CSV table of C-alpha atoms in Angstrom, one decimal:
chain,number,residue,atom,x,y,z
A,189,MET,CA,-2.2,55.7,20.4
A,190,ARG,CA,-0.2,57.6,23.0
A,191,SER,CA,-0.4,58.5,26.7
A,192,ALA,CA,-1.2,62.1,26.9
A,193,ILE,CA,1.4,62.9,29.4
A,194,GLY,CA,4.2,60.7,28.1
A,195,SER,CA,4.0,57.8,30.6
A,196,GLU,CA,6.1,54.9,29.7
A,197,ILE,CA,4.1,52.0,28.1
A,198,ILE,CA,5.2,48.4,28.5
A,199,GLN,CA,3.9,46.1,25.9
A,200,ILE,CA,3.6,42.5,27.2
A,201,GLY,CA,1.4,40.9,24.5
A,202,ASN,CA,-0.7,41.2,21.5
A,203,ASP,CA,-4.1,39.7,20.7
A,204,GLY,CA,-3.8,37.7,24.0
A,205,ASN,CA,-0.6,36.2,23.2
A,206,LEU,CA,2.4,37.0,25.6
A,207,LEU,CA,5.5,38.4,23.9
A,208,PRO,CA,8.7,36.4,24.6
A,209,HIS,CA,10.1,39.7,26.1
A,210,PRO,CA,8.4,42.9,27.1
A,211,VAL,CA,8.9,45.9,24.9
A,212,ARG,CA,9.9,48.8,27.3
A,213,GLY,CA,10.1,52.4,27.0
A,214,LEU,CA,7.4,53.1,24.6
A,215,LYS,CA,5.7,56.4,24.6
A,216,GLU,CA,3.4,55.5,21.6
A,217,LEU,CA,1.8,52.2,20.3
A,218,ASP,CA,1.8,51.2,16.7
A,219,GLU,CA,-1.4,51.6,14.6
A,220,GLN,CA,-4.0,49.0,15.5
A,221,GLY,CA,-6.3,47.4,13.0
A,222,ILE,CA,-10.0,46.6,13.7
A,223,ALA,CA,-10.4,44.1,16.6
A,224,GLU,CA,-6.6,44.2,17.2
A,225,ARG,CA,-5.5,44.1,20.8
A,226,TYR,CA,-2.2,45.1,22.7
A,227,ASP,CA,-1.6,44.1,26.2
A,228,ILE,CA,0.1,46.9,28.0
A,229,VAL,CA,1.3,47.8,31.5
A,230,ILE,CA,1.4,51.4,32.7
A,231,ASP,CA,2.8,52.2,36.1
A,232,PHE,CA,0.5,54.7,37.8
A,233,SER,CA,2.5,54.9,41.0
A,234,ARG,CA,4.2,58.2,39.9
A,235,TYR,CA,0.8,60.1,39.8
A,236,ASN,CA,-0.7,62.1,42.7
A,237,LEU,CA,-4.3,61.4,43.9
A,238,GLY,CA,-6.6,63.1,41.8
A,239,SER,CA,-4.5,63.0,38.6
A,240,LYS,CA,-6.1,62.0,35.2
A,241,VAL,CA,-4.1,60.2,32.6
A,242,TRP,CA,-5.5,59.8,29.1
A,243,MET,CA,-4.9,57.5,26.1
A,244,VAL,CA,-5.1,59.5,23.1
A,245,ASN,CA,-5.8,58.3,19.5
A,246,LEU,CA,-3.6,60.1,17.0
A,247,CYS,CA,-4.5,58.1,13.9
A,248,GLU,CA,-6.8,60.1,11.6
A,249,HIS,CA,-9.2,58.5,9.1
A,250,SER,CA,-11.0,60.3,6.3
A,251,SER,CA,-12.8,57.5,4.4
A,252,GLY,CA,-12.9,54.6,6.8
A,253,LEU,CA,-10.8,52.5,4.4
A,254,LYS,CA,-7.3,53.2,5.9
A,255,PRO,CA,-5.6,55.9,7.9
A,256,SER,CA,-4.9,59.1,6.3
A,257,LYS,CA,-2.4,60.5,8.6
A,258,ASP,CA,-1.1,60.6,12.2
A,259,ARG,CA,-1.7,63.7,14.2
A,260,THR,CA,0.7,65.3,16.8
A,261,LEU,CA,-0.3,65.0,20.4
A,262,ALA,CA,-0.9,68.7,20.4
A,263,ASP,CA,-3.2,68.5,17.6
A,264,ALA,CA,-5.1,65.6,18.8
A,265,LEU,CA,-5.7,67.2,22.2
A,266,ALA,CA,-6.7,70.6,20.7
A,267,GLY,CA,-9.3,69.0,18.4
A,268,LYS,CA,-7.6,70.0,15.1
A,269,SER,CA,-8.7,66.9,13.4
A,270,PRO,CA,-11.8,66.6,11.4
A,271,ASP,CA,-12.1,63.0,12.5
A,272,PRO,CA,-14.1,62.9,15.7
A,273,CYS,CA,-12.3,59.6,16.8
A,274,VAL,CA,-9.0,61.5,17.2
A,275,GLY,CA,-8.3,62.7,20.7
A,276,LYS,CA,-8.7,61.5,24.3
A,277,ILE,CA,-10.3,57.9,24.1
A,278,LEU,CA,-9.7,56.5,27.6
A,279,GLU,CA,-9.2,58.3,30.9
A,280,PHE,CA,-7.6,56.8,34.0
A,281,ARG,CA,-8.5,58.5,37.3
A,282,ILE,CA,-6.1,58.2,40.2
A,283,VAL,CA,-8.5,58.2,43.1
A,284,ARG,CA,-6.7,56.2,45.9
A,285,ASN,CA,-3.5,54.5,46.9
A,286,PRO,CA,-3.5,50.8,46.8
A,287,ALA,CA,-4.5,48.9,50.1
A,288,LYS,CA,-0.9,47.3,50.0
A,289,PRO,CA,2.1,48.5,48.0
A,290,ASP,CA,2.1,46.9,44.7
A,291,GLN,CA,5.4,44.9,44.4
A,292,SER,CA,4.6,43.4,41.0
A,293,LEU,CA,7.3,43.7,38.3
A,294,VAL,CA,7.3,43.0,34.6
A,295,PRO,CA,9.8,40.1,34.0
A,296,ASP,CA,12.4,40.4,31.5
A,297,THR,CA,11.2,37.0,29.9
A,298,MET,CA,7.5,36.7,29.5
A,299,ILE,CA,7.4,33.2,27.9
A,300,PRO,CA,10.7,31.6,26.4
A,301,ASN,CA,10.8,30.9,22.8
A,302,PRO,CA,10.7,27.1,22.4
A,303,ASP,CA,14.0,25.5,21.2
A,304,LEU,CA,13.0,24.1,17.7
A,305,SER,CA,16.7,23.0,16.8
A,306,ASN,CA,16.0,19.3,17.5
A,307,ILE,CA,12.8,19.0,15.4
A,308,PRO,CA,13.6,17.2,12.2
A,309,VAL,CA,12.8,19.1,9.0
A,310,THR,CA,11.4,17.3,6.0
A,311,ALA,CA,13.6,17.6,3.1
A,312,LYS,CA,10.8,17.1,0.6
A,313,GLY,CA,7.2,17.8,1.0
A,314,PRO,CA,4.3,16.9,-1.3
A,315,SER,CA,4.4,18.1,-4.9
A,316,SER,CA,2.4,21.1,-5.6
A,317,SER,CA,0.0,19.0,-7.8
A,318,ASP,CA,-0.9,16.7,-4.9
A,319,ALA,CA,-2.5,19.7,-3.3
A,320,LEU,CA,-4.8,20.5,-6.3
A,321,PRO,CA,-8.1,19.0,-6.7
A,322,ALA,CA,-8.2,15.8,-9.1
A,323,ARG,CA,-10.1,17.8,-11.8
A,324,THR,CA,-7.4,20.4,-12.2
A,325,ARG,CA,-4.5,17.9,-12.4
A,326,THR,CA,-3.1,17.0,-15.7
A,327,ARG,CA,-4.1,13.5,-17.2
A,328,GLY,CA,-1.6,10.7,-16.5
A,329,ARG,CA,-0.4,12.1,-13.1
């Protein structure tokens, strides 16, 4: 997926989980699977009132089983794909300025990774046969 006019996309999470650090400077998002979610931030302050900004699907499917190829932005916007899902999928309309200037910023650290260095590691876990149901274990074990 891509912004039609090349706006910077900042990815801050996926499937509802914050990333440790935002991924900045993106122009495109990776392919998404069914029910997969990306949490993103786009700064709309650079656009004039009356502007429209689109998210565009570039990923073409032919059978519904898996993607067949990615289209260029120009091809997707020109409708050159036989897949009706390729093209503009979401439109943002810039209709007014905010009531108060937006002072929000995406922090460099979203959620720190925990320090796991002091957690003891078990040297030996259960044997693989302990995880098997009793009827599949060999006799005498």
